[in-house]
mmCIF file of C-alpha atoms and ligand atoms in Angstrom:
data_model
loop_
_atom_site.group_PDB
_atom_site.id
_atom_site.type_symbol
_atom_site.label_atom_id
_atom_site.label_comp_id
_atom_site.label_asym_id
_atom_site.label_seq_id
_atom_site.Cartn_x
_atom_site.Cartn_y
_atom_site.Cartn_z
ATOM 1 C CA MET A 1 -19.713 -16.395 -6.913
ATOM 2 C CA SER A 2 -19.136 -12.717 -7.118
ATOM 3 C CA ALA A 3 -16.996 -10.830 -4.576
ATOM 4 C CA SER A 4 -18.426 -8.083 -2.470
ATOM 5 C CA ILE A 5 -16.862 -4.717 -3.231
ATOM 6 C CA ILE A 6 -14.909 -3.101 -0.420
ATOM 7 C CA ASP A 7 -16.068 0.521 -0.654
ATOM 8 C CA GLY A 8 -12.919 2.442 0.371
ATOM 9 C CA LYS A 9 -14.624 5.744 -0.358
ATOM 10 C CA ALA A 10 -17.451 5.060 2.122
ATOM 11 C CA ILE A 11 -15.140 3.533 4.725
ATOM 12 C CA ALA A 12 -12.873 6.592 4.455
ATOM 13 C CA ALA A 13 -15.863 8.931 4.704
ATOM 14 C CA ASP A 14 -16.892 7.117 7.844
ATOM 15 C CA LEU A 15 -13.432 7.445 9.347
ATOM 16 C CA ARG A 16 -13.416 11.214 8.515
ATOM 17 C CA SER A 17 -16.800 11.698 10.148
ATOM 18 C CA ARG A 18 -15.451 10.039 13.333
ATOM 19 C CA LEU A 19 -12.352 12.259 13.067
ATOM 20 C CA ARG A 20 -14.565 15.381 12.716
ATOM 21 C CA HIS A 21 -16.344 14.412 15.932
ATOM 22 C CA ALA A 22 -13.014 13.733 17.731
ATOM 23 C CA VAL A 23 -11.589 17.077 16.550
ATOM 24 C CA THR A 24 -14.642 18.944 17.762
ATOM 25 C CA THR A 25 -14.364 17.281 21.150
ATOM 26 C CA LEU A 26 -10.650 18.044 21.408
ATOM 27 C CA LYS A 27 -11.231 21.664 20.452
ATOM 28 C CA THR A 28 -13.960 22.046 23.035
ATOM 29 C CA ALA A 29 -11.824 20.463 25.746
ATOM 30 C CA HIS A 30 -8.464 22.174 24.959
ATOM 31 C CA GLY A 31 -9.271 25.174 22.797
ATOM 32 C CA GLN A 32 -6.967 23.969 20.042
ATOM 33 C CA ALA A 33 -7.390 21.789 16.954
ATOM 34 C CA PRO A 34 -4.724 19.353 15.687
ATOM 35 C CA THR A 35 -2.813 20.999 12.871
ATOM 36 C CA LEU A 36 -1.181 19.468 9.764
ATOM 37 C CA ALA A 37 1.570 21.230 7.835
ATOM 38 C CA VAL A 38 2.045 20.096 4.254
ATOM 39 C CA VAL A 39 5.156 20.974 2.265
ATOM 40 C CA LEU A 40 5.167 20.831 -1.535
ATOM 41 C CA VAL A 41 8.302 21.457 -3.536
ATOM 42 C CA GLY A 42 8.053 21.950 -7.280
ATOM 43 C CA ASP A 43 5.250 21.801 -9.719
ATOM 44 C CA ASP A 44 4.485 18.088 -10.233
ATOM 45 C CA PRO A 45 0.757 18.119 -11.225
ATOM 46 C CA ALA A 46 -0.170 14.875 -9.349
ATOM 47 C CA SER A 47 1.511 16.167 -6.141
ATOM 48 C CA GLN A 48 -0.358 19.433 -6.455
ATOM 49 C CA VAL A 49 -3.690 17.554 -6.582
ATOM 50 C CA TYR A 50 -2.683 15.371 -3.549
ATOM 51 C CA VAL A 51 -1.595 18.433 -1.514
ATOM 52 C CA ARG A 52 -4.825 20.314 -2.366
ATOM 53 C CA ASN A 53 -6.900 17.274 -1.277
ATOM 54 C CA LYS A 54 -4.956 16.857 1.966
ATOM 55 C CA ALA A 55 -5.495 20.574 2.832
ATOM 56 C CA ARG A 56 -9.163 20.416 1.925
ATOM 57 C CA GLN A 57 -9.895 17.260 3.872
ATOM 58 C CA SER A 58 -7.966 18.559 6.908
ATOM 59 C CA GLU A 59 -10.188 21.629 6.941
ATOM 60 C CA GLU A 60 -13.324 19.488 6.384
ATOM 61 C CA VAL A 61 -12.702 17.544 9.627
ATOM 62 C CA GLY A 62 -11.973 20.795 11.461
ATOM 63 C CA MET A 63 -8.267 20.484 11.773
ATOM 64 C CA GLY A 64 -5.793 23.298 11.224
ATOM 65 C CA SER A 65 -4.031 23.217 7.892
ATOM 66 C CA ILE A 66 -0.799 24.962 6.861
ATOM 67 C CA GLU A 67 0.594 24.786 3.372
ATOM 68 C CA HIS A 68 4.120 25.615 2.261
ATOM 69 C CA ARG A 69 4.774 25.668 -1.508
ATOM 70 C CA LEU A 70 8.356 26.006 -2.604
ATOM 71 C CA GLY A 71 9.773 26.368 -6.116
ATOM 72 C CA GLN A 72 11.217 23.528 -8.160
ATOM 73 C CA ASP A 73 14.716 24.881 -7.709
ATOM 74 C CA THR A 74 14.551 25.158 -3.917
ATOM 75 C CA LYS A 75 17.891 24.271 -2.347
ATOM 76 C CA GLN A 76 18.023 21.317 0.015
ATOM 77 C CA ASP A 77 19.251 23.401 2.988
ATOM 78 C CA VAL A 78 16.267 25.753 2.538
ATOM 79 C CA LEU A 79 13.901 22.752 2.800
ATOM 80 C CA VAL A 80 15.830 21.413 5.816
ATOM 81 C CA ALA A 81 15.442 24.792 7.471
ATOM 82 C CA LEU A 82 11.696 24.834 6.829
ATOM 83 C CA VAL A 83 11.285 21.292 8.317
ATOM 84 C CA ARG A 84 13.244 22.396 11.415
ATOM 85 C CA THR A 85 11.050 25.487 11.764
ATOM 86 C CA LEU A 86 7.938 23.268 11.586
ATOM 87 C CA ASN A 87 9.518 20.812 14.104
ATOM 88 C CA ALA A 88 9.972 23.701 16.549
ATOM 89 C CA ASP A 89 6.509 25.242 16.019
ATOM 90 C CA PRO A 90 4.312 24.196 18.937
ATOM 91 C CA GLU A 91 1.135 24.761 16.908
ATOM 92 C CA VAL A 92 2.142 22.120 14.305
ATOM 93 C CA ASP A 93 1.204 18.522 15.154
ATOM 94 C CA GLY A 94 1.960 16.770 11.874
ATOM 95 C CA ILE A 95 4.476 17.409 9.054
ATOM 96 C CA LEU A 96 4.078 15.946 5.617
ATOM 97 C CA VAL A 97 6.624 16.551 2.911
ATOM 98 C CA GLN A 98 4.978 15.561 -0.358
ATOM 99 C CA LEU A 99 7.018 12.974 -2.306
ATOM 100 C CA PRO A 100 8.568 12.742 -4.815
ATOM 101 C CA LEU A 101 10.973 15.620 -4.230
ATOM 102 C CA PRO A 102 12.908 17.157 -7.138
ATOM 103 C CA ALA A 103 15.939 15.049 -8.108
ATOM 104 C CA HIS A 104 18.498 17.456 -6.621
ATOM 105 C CA ILE A 105 17.079 16.947 -3.120
ATOM 106 C CA ASP A 106 17.927 13.792 -1.088
ATOM 107 C CA GLU A 107 14.533 12.434 0.078
ATOM 108 C CA ALA A 108 15.988 10.314 2.845
ATOM 109 C CA THR A 109 17.814 13.328 4.324
ATOM 110 C CA ILE A 110 14.605 15.378 4.412
ATOM 111 C CA ILE A 111 12.499 12.565 5.880
ATOM 112 C CA GLU A 112 15.069 12.086 8.687
ATOM 113 C CA GLU A 113 14.817 15.776 9.556
ATOM 114 C CA ILE A 114 11.131 15.360 10.519
ATOM 115 C CA ASP A 115 10.570 15.119 14.288
ATOM 116 C CA PRO A 116 9.293 11.532 14.796
ATOM 117 C CA ALA A 117 6.575 12.961 17.116
ATOM 118 C CA LYS A 118 5.216 14.817 14.010
ATOM 119 C CA ASP A 119 5.970 12.120 11.445
ATOM 120 C CA VAL A 120 2.427 11.578 10.227
ATOM 121 C CA ASP A 121 3.596 9.784 7.096
ATOM 122 C CA GLY A 122 5.306 7.222 9.351
ATOM 123 C CA LEU A 123 8.383 7.170 7.145
ATOM 124 C CA THR A 124 11.221 8.217 9.509
ATOM 125 C CA GLU A 125 13.637 5.535 10.785
ATOM 126 C CA ALA A 126 12.272 6.094 14.275
ATOM 127 C CA SER A 127 8.720 5.370 13.158
ATOM 128 C CA ALA A 128 9.839 2.286 11.152
ATOM 129 C CA GLY A 129 11.858 1.005 14.130
ATOM 130 C CA ARG A 130 8.905 1.445 16.490
ATOM 131 C CA LEU A 131 6.709 -0.482 14.089
ATOM 132 C CA VAL A 132 9.135 -3.334 13.877
ATOM 133 C CA LEU A 133 9.687 -3.432 17.625
ATOM 134 C CA GLY A 134 5.912 -3.352 18.253
ATOM 135 C CA LYS A 135 6.164 -0.047 20.133
ATOM 136 C CA PRO A 136 3.556 2.732 19.855
ATOM 137 C CA GLY A 137 4.259 5.171 17.079
ATOM 138 C CA LEU A 138 2.932 6.735 13.920
ATOM 139 C CA ARG A 139 2.271 4.090 11.262
ATOM 140 C CA PRO A 140 2.496 4.624 7.462
ATOM 141 C CA CYS A 141 -0.871 5.663 6.007
ATOM 142 C CA THR A 142 -1.444 3.451 2.958
ATOM 143 C CA PRO A 143 -0.713 0.167 4.781
ATOM 144 C CA THR A 144 -2.776 1.265 7.784
ATOM 145 C CA GLY A 145 -5.636 1.816 5.310
ATOM 146 C CA CYS A 146 -5.148 -1.761 4.056
ATOM 147 C CA VAL A 147 -5.536 -3.160 7.549
ATOM 148 C CA ILE A 148 -8.636 -1.100 8.232
ATOM 149 C CA LEU A 149 -10.180 -2.364 4.990
ATOM 150 C CA ALA A 150 -9.360 -5.999 5.779
ATOM 151 C CA ARG A 151 -10.761 -5.641 9.264
ATOM 152 C CA GLN A 152 -13.932 -4.138 7.862
ATOM 153 C CA VAL A 153 -14.469 -7.389 5.946
ATOM 154 C CA LEU A 154 -13.078 -9.997 8.290
ATOM 155 C CA GLY A 155 -13.150 -8.448 11.759
ATOM 156 C CA ASP A 156 -10.416 -10.213 13.725
ATOM 157 C CA LEU A 157 -7.453 -10.930 11.418
ATOM 158 C CA GLY A 158 -5.783 -13.292 13.902
ATOM 159 C CA GLY A 159 -4.537 -16.519 12.360
ATOM 160 C CA LYS A 160 -5.445 -15.514 8.792
ATOM 161 C CA SER A 161 -2.830 -16.213 6.173
ATOM 162 C CA CYS A 162 -1.791 -12.922 4.606
ATOM 163 C CA VAL A 163 0.374 -12.714 1.469
ATOM 164 C CA ILE A 164 1.761 -9.280 0.586
ATOM 165 C CA VAL A 165 3.129 -8.904 -2.893
ATOM 166 C CA GLY A 166 5.726 -6.077 -2.835
ATOM 167 C CA ARG A 167 8.399 -5.131 -0.261
ATOM 168 C CA SER A 168 8.774 -1.405 -0.657
ATOM 169 C CA ILE A 169 9.510 0.853 2.303
ATOM 170 C CA LEU A 170 6.358 2.791 1.602
ATOM 171 C CA VAL A 171 3.854 -0.028 1.378
ATOM 172 C CA GLY A 172 4.912 -3.695 1.360
ATOM 173 C CA LYS A 173 7.256 -3.853 4.401
ATOM 174 C CA PRO A 174 5.144 -1.726 6.748
ATOM 175 C CA ALA A 175 2.015 -3.618 5.620
ATOM 176 C CA ALA A 176 3.718 -6.903 6.652
ATOM 177 C CA PHE A 177 4.390 -5.596 10.169
ATOM 178 C CA LEU A 178 0.944 -4.104 10.507
ATOM 179 C CA PHE A 179 -0.789 -7.384 9.551
ATOM 180 C CA LEU A 180 1.628 -9.212 11.898
ATOM 181 C CA GLU A 181 0.543 -6.804 14.608
ATOM 182 C CA GLN A 182 -2.989 -8.030 13.895
ATOM 183 C CA ASN A 183 -1.769 -11.610 14.438
ATOM 184 C CA SER A 184 -2.048 -12.644 10.788
ATOM 185 C CA THR A 185 0.454 -15.163 9.493
ATOM 186 C CA VAL A 186 2.347 -13.008 6.993
ATOM 187 C CA THR A 187 4.351 -13.893 3.898
ATOM 188 C CA ILE A 188 6.092 -11.141 1.851
ATOM 189 C CA ALA A 189 6.524 -11.847 -1.860
ATOM 190 C CA HIS A 190 8.696 -9.883 -4.319
ATOM 191 C CA SER A 191 10.212 -10.070 -7.772
ATOM 192 C CA ARG A 192 12.419 -13.050 -6.810
ATOM 193 C CA THR A 193 9.610 -15.098 -5.294
ATOM 194 C CA ARG A 194 9.210 -18.545 -6.867
ATOM 195 C CA ASP A 195 5.806 -19.725 -8.065
ATOM 196 C CA LEU A 196 3.988 -16.548 -6.962
ATOM 197 C CA PRO A 197 0.557 -17.798 -8.182
ATOM 198 C CA ALA A 198 0.750 -20.856 -5.874
ATOM 199 C CA LEU A 199 1.821 -18.629 -2.954
ATOM 200 C CA CYS A 200 -1.026 -16.182 -3.571
ATOM 201 C CA ARG A 201 -3.522 -19.080 -3.733
ATOM 202 C CA ARG A 202 -2.780 -19.812 -0.035
ATOM 203 C CA ALA A 203 -3.756 -16.312 1.103
ATOM 204 C CA ASP A 204 -6.902 -15.607 3.063
ATOM 205 C CA ILE A 205 -5.846 -11.935 2.648
ATOM 206 C CA LEU A 206 -3.959 -10.930 -0.479
ATOM 207 C CA VAL A 207 -2.380 -7.504 -0.564
ATOM 208 C CA ALA A 208 -1.028 -6.434 -3.980
ATOM 209 C CA ALA A 209 1.490 -3.571 -3.950
ATOM 210 C CA VAL A 210 3.552 -4.167 -7.049
ATOM 211 C CA GLY A 211 2.875 -1.388 -9.533
ATOM 212 C CA ARG A 212 2.182 -3.702 -12.472
ATOM 213 C CA ALA A 213 -1.193 -3.358 -14.147
ATOM 214 C CA GLN A 214 -3.528 -6.363 -13.624
ATOM 215 C CA MET A 215 -0.593 -8.704 -12.929
ATOM 216 C CA ILE A 216 -2.481 -10.876 -10.367
ATOM 217 C CA LYS A 217 -4.897 -13.112 -12.213
ATOM 218 C CA GLY A 218 -8.139 -14.710 -11.023
ATOM 219 C CA SER A 219 -6.560 -18.138 -10.974
ATOM 220 C CA TRP A 220 -4.059 -16.881 -8.291
ATOM 221 C CA ILE A 221 -6.835 -16.132 -5.872
ATOM 222 C CA LYS A 222 -8.070 -18.517 -3.166
ATOM 223 C CA PRO A 223 -11.873 -18.823 -3.450
ATOM 224 C CA GLY A 224 -13.461 -16.486 -0.900
ATOM 225 C CA ALA A 225 -10.217 -14.547 -0.176
ATOM 226 C CA THR A 226 -10.140 -10.848 0.754
ATOM 227 C CA VAL A 227 -8.157 -8.948 -1.955
ATOM 228 C CA ILE A 228 -6.688 -5.565 -1.130
ATOM 229 C CA ASP A 229 -5.318 -3.943 -4.304
ATOM 230 C CA VAL A 230 -2.935 -1.076 -3.592
ATOM 231 C CA GLY A 231 -1.702 -0.661 -7.163
ATOM 232 C CA ILE A 232 -2.460 2.454 -9.165
ATOM 233 C CA ASN A 233 -1.597 1.995 -12.844
ATOM 234 C CA ARG A 234 -2.698 3.982 -15.882
ATOM 235 C CA ILE A 235 -3.386 1.983 -18.984
ATOM 236 C CA ASP A 236 -4.661 2.799 -22.470
ATOM 237 C CA ALA A 237 -8.460 2.649 -22.806
ATOM 238 C CA PRO A 238 -9.237 2.816 -26.513
ATOM 239 C CA GLU A 239 -12.828 1.718 -25.646
ATOM 240 C CA ARG A 240 -13.261 5.251 -24.158
ATOM 241 C CA GLY A 241 -12.004 6.919 -27.282
ATOM 242 C CA ALA A 242 -8.740 7.620 -29.013
ATOM 243 C CA GLY A 243 -5.880 8.481 -26.646
ATOM 244 C CA LYS A 244 -8.003 7.881 -23.563
ATOM 245 C CA THR A 245 -6.610 6.108 -20.441
ATOM 246 C CA ARG A 246 -7.988 4.592 -17.258
ATOM 247 C CA LEU A 247 -6.690 3.549 -13.836
ATOM 248 C CA VAL A 248 -6.366 -0.113 -12.928
ATOM 249 C CA GLY A 249 -4.896 -1.938 -9.954
ATOM 250 C CA ASP A 250 -2.225 -4.642 -9.733
ATOM 251 C CA VAL A 251 -5.039 -7.237 -9.679
ATOM 252 C CA ASP A 252 -7.095 -8.264 -12.744
ATOM 253 C CA TYR A 253 -10.309 -7.044 -11.156
ATOM 254 C CA ASP A 254 -12.798 -8.713 -13.515
ATOM 255 C CA GLN A 255 -11.168 -12.146 -13.083
ATOM 256 C CA ALA A 256 -10.468 -11.828 -9.375
ATOM 257 C CA SER A 257 -13.955 -10.558 -8.439
ATOM 258 C CA ALA A 258 -15.430 -13.782 -9.726
ATOM 259 C CA ILE A 259 -13.332 -15.861 -7.254
ATOM 260 C CA ALA A 260 -12.618 -13.597 -4.240
ATOM 261 C CA GLY A 261 -14.922 -13.123 -1.317
ATOM 262 C CA ALA A 262 -14.261 -9.401 -1.162
ATOM 263 C CA ILE A 263 -12.139 -7.051 -3.239
ATOM 264 C CA THR A 264 -11.136 -3.376 -3.336
ATOM 265 C CA PRO A 265 -11.828 -1.551 -6.601
ATOM 266 C CA VAL A 266 -9.250 0.796 -8.245
ATOM 267 C CA PRO A 267 -9.990 3.648 -7.964
ATOM 268 C CA GLY A 268 -12.166 3.865 -4.791
ATOM 269 C CA GLY A 269 -10.497 1.237 -2.655
ATOM 270 C CA VAL A 270 -7.209 1.785 -0.863
ATOM 271 C CA GLY A 271 -6.622 5.298 -2.353
ATOM 272 C CA PRO A 272 -9.253 7.207 -0.308
ATOM 273 C CA MET A 273 -8.053 5.488 2.880
ATOM 274 C CA THR A 274 -4.561 6.966 2.585
ATOM 275 C CA ILE A 275 -5.549 10.636 3.229
ATOM 276 C CA ALA A 276 -8.063 9.553 5.938
ATOM 277 C CA CYS A 277 -5.296 7.764 7.721
ATOM 278 C CA LEU A 278 -3.079 10.794 7.404
ATOM 279 C CA LEU A 279 -5.695 12.897 9.179
ATOM 280 C CA ARG A 280 -6.057 10.207 11.792
ATOM 281 C CA ASN A 281 -2.289 10.174 12.349
ATOM 282 C CA THR A 282 -2.406 13.968 12.793
ATOM 283 C CA VAL A 283 -5.016 13.638 15.565
ATOM 284 C CA LEU A 284 -3.001 10.813 17.194
ATOM 285 C CA ALA A 285 0.190 12.857 17.000
ATOM 286 C CA ALA A 286 -1.560 15.869 18.562
ATOM 287 C CA CYS A 287 -2.859 13.806 21.468
ATOM 288 C CA ALA A 288 0.545 12.177 22.094
ATOM 289 C CA ARG A 289 2.463 15.471 21.888
ATOM 290 C CA ARG A 290 0.025 17.519 23.868
ATOM 291 C CA GLY A 291 -0.782 14.951 26.508
ATOM 292 C CA TRP A 292 -4.466 14.836 25.506
ATOM 293 C CA PRO A 293 -6.346 11.561 25.998
ATOM 294 C CA GLN A 294 -6.632 9.684 22.705
ATOM 295 C CA PRO A 295 -10.229 9.586 21.293
ATOM 296 C CA GLU A 296 -11.509 6.052 21.456
ATOM 297 C CA ASP A 297 -13.435 5.615 18.218
ATOM 298 C CA ILE A 298 -10.891 6.641 15.567
HETATM 299 P P1 LIG B 301 7.677 -0.079 -5.603
HETATM 300 O O1 LIG B 301 7.977 -0.008 -7.047
HETATM 301 O O2 LIG B 301 8.539 0.686 -4.651
HETATM 302 O O3 LIG B 301 7.742 -1.621 -5.130
HETATM 303 C C1 LIG B 301 7.145 -2.591 -5.972
HETATM 304 C C2 LIG B 301 7.373 -3.987 -5.322
HETATM 305 O O4 LIG B 301 6.782 -4.945 -6.144
HETATM 306 C C3 LIG B 301 8.836 -4.292 -5.123
HETATM 307 O O5 LIG B 301 9.082 -4.859 -3.875
HETATM 308 C C4 LIG B 301 9.124 -5.359 -6.209
HETATM 309 O O6 LIG B 301 9.993 -6.394 -5.862
HETATM 310 C C5 LIG B 301 7.712 -6.005 -6.383
HETATM 311 N N1 LIG B 301 7.540 -6.525 -7.723
HETATM 312 C C6 LIG B 301 7.791 -5.931 -8.922
HETATM 313 N N2 LIG B 301 7.582 -6.769 -9.917
HETATM 314 C C7 LIG B 301 7.148 -7.932 -9.357
HETATM 315 C C8 LIG B 301 6.793 -9.206 -9.857
HETATM 316 N N3 LIG B 301 6.762 -9.415 -11.186
HETATM 317 N N4 LIG B 301 6.408 -10.187 -8.990
HETATM 318 C C9 LIG B 301 6.437 -9.921 -7.728
HETATM 319 N N5 LIG B 301 6.816 -8.776 -7.127
HETATM 320 C C10 LIG B 301 7.163 -7.764 -7.981
HETATM 321 O O7 LIG B 301 6.134 0.333 -5.471
HETATM 322 P P2 LIG B 301 5.324 0.871 -4.198
HETATM 323 O O8 LIG B 301 5.247 -0.122 -3.062
HETATM 324 O O9 LIG B 301 5.671 2.253 -3.895
HETATM 325 O O10 LIG B 301 3.866 0.945 -4.904
HETATM 326 C C11 LIG B 301 3.208 -0.190 -5.391
HETATM 327 C C12 LIG B 301 1.922 0.222 -6.057
HETATM 328 O O11 LIG B 301 1.072 0.852 -5.160
HETATM 329 C C13 LIG B 301 2.127 1.244 -7.181
HETATM 330 O O12 LIG B 301 1.180 0.975 -8.215
HETATM 331 C C14 LIG B 301 1.775 2.574 -6.564
HETATM 332 O O13 LIG B 301 1.285 3.545 -7.462
HETATM 333 C C15 LIG B 301 0.712 2.161 -5.555
HETATM 334 N N6 LIG B 301 0.519 3.012 -4.435
HETATM 335 C C16 LIG B 301 -0.742 3.371 -4.052
HETATM 336 C C17 LIG B 301 -0.984 4.183 -2.964
HETATM 337 C C18 LIG B 301 -2.387 4.453 -2.626
HETATM 338 O O14 LIG B 301 -2.634 5.409 -1.826
HETATM 339 N N7 LIG B 301 -3.345 3.704 -3.139
HETATM 340 C C19 LIG B 301 0.084 4.710 -2.147
HETATM 341 C C20 LIG B 301 1.425 4.188 -2.553
HETATM 342 C C21 LIG B 301 1.609 3.403 -3.650
HETATM 343 P P3 LIG B 301 11.607 -6.161 -5.628
HETATM 344 O O15 LIG B 301 11.699 -5.528 -4.312
HETATM 345 O O16 LIG B 301 12.125 -7.541 -5.646
HETATM 346 O O17 LIG B 301 12.024 -5.301 -6.797
#
């Protein structure tokens, strides 16, 4: 048996095209487009690429895009002041502060400054509380992408056994509550979990968010399971030439794809969904803040 590949690129492109349609409809009806403000502090090369992609994709779906680039030595109170200005700006619907921030800035303090109504990353305590309480709110992007991908394969996730390996605030914990919201039966595993392979083998849906290259082996997968690999790890790839590297997930893809029913590749699986879900959150935030009816098909 060979697993079907869950094409995150195509599924994200489809979501963006529905967002483009929704944004056009909102613009026609209200004369304004949802607007995302992205703040980048410092010169981390990966963050620069992410911010550029976020701005480009916002514009591609017709949304407003504002970028603030601050120097590496920006003081914390300057960043706080900028976030407060964006909170108060009626034209701004979503605020994303690109992480990681330079070491002299306390990330938690900055995240808490973001108005929960504009928290399109879903990382404030208010957003996390709403998720846990089952109340409407903005959900974190990467785990939302995982749910969309699993639903694409399985449809209704109700009653499915879902094992999430990883309990970070960014991915594992919110993923657990999002799959619970879908009525899956959720187990969260972590570095102290006993007999992880046996636990994983019980999963209809296995979500790997560990950050360890190819840790999850084929023999850990239940035959026919849906495998969502969040991990992004860079490993040496001497087969590509001296000094070359390549990206792999937390799952041993070659082994797992012989056993699973469906699997996300790395790259091209969960990754593309993250920005698409950020754009979706910006549209949802705009509708909630401005009292516009929420588009149905996003
Ligand atoms: P963290 O390092 O914050 O969390 C890793 C989790 O994995 C922890 O809960 C840890 O357990 C658990 N863990 C570590 N080792 C083991 C082990 N041997 N067995 C079982 N569990 C283990 O990582 P993130 O959640 O932020 O990210 C996870 C991965 O996802 C990374 O590769 C990251 O690059 C990627 N990522 C991808 C995104 C995308 O858009 N595709 C977005 C965000 C992240 P414990 O809590 O006990 O220490």
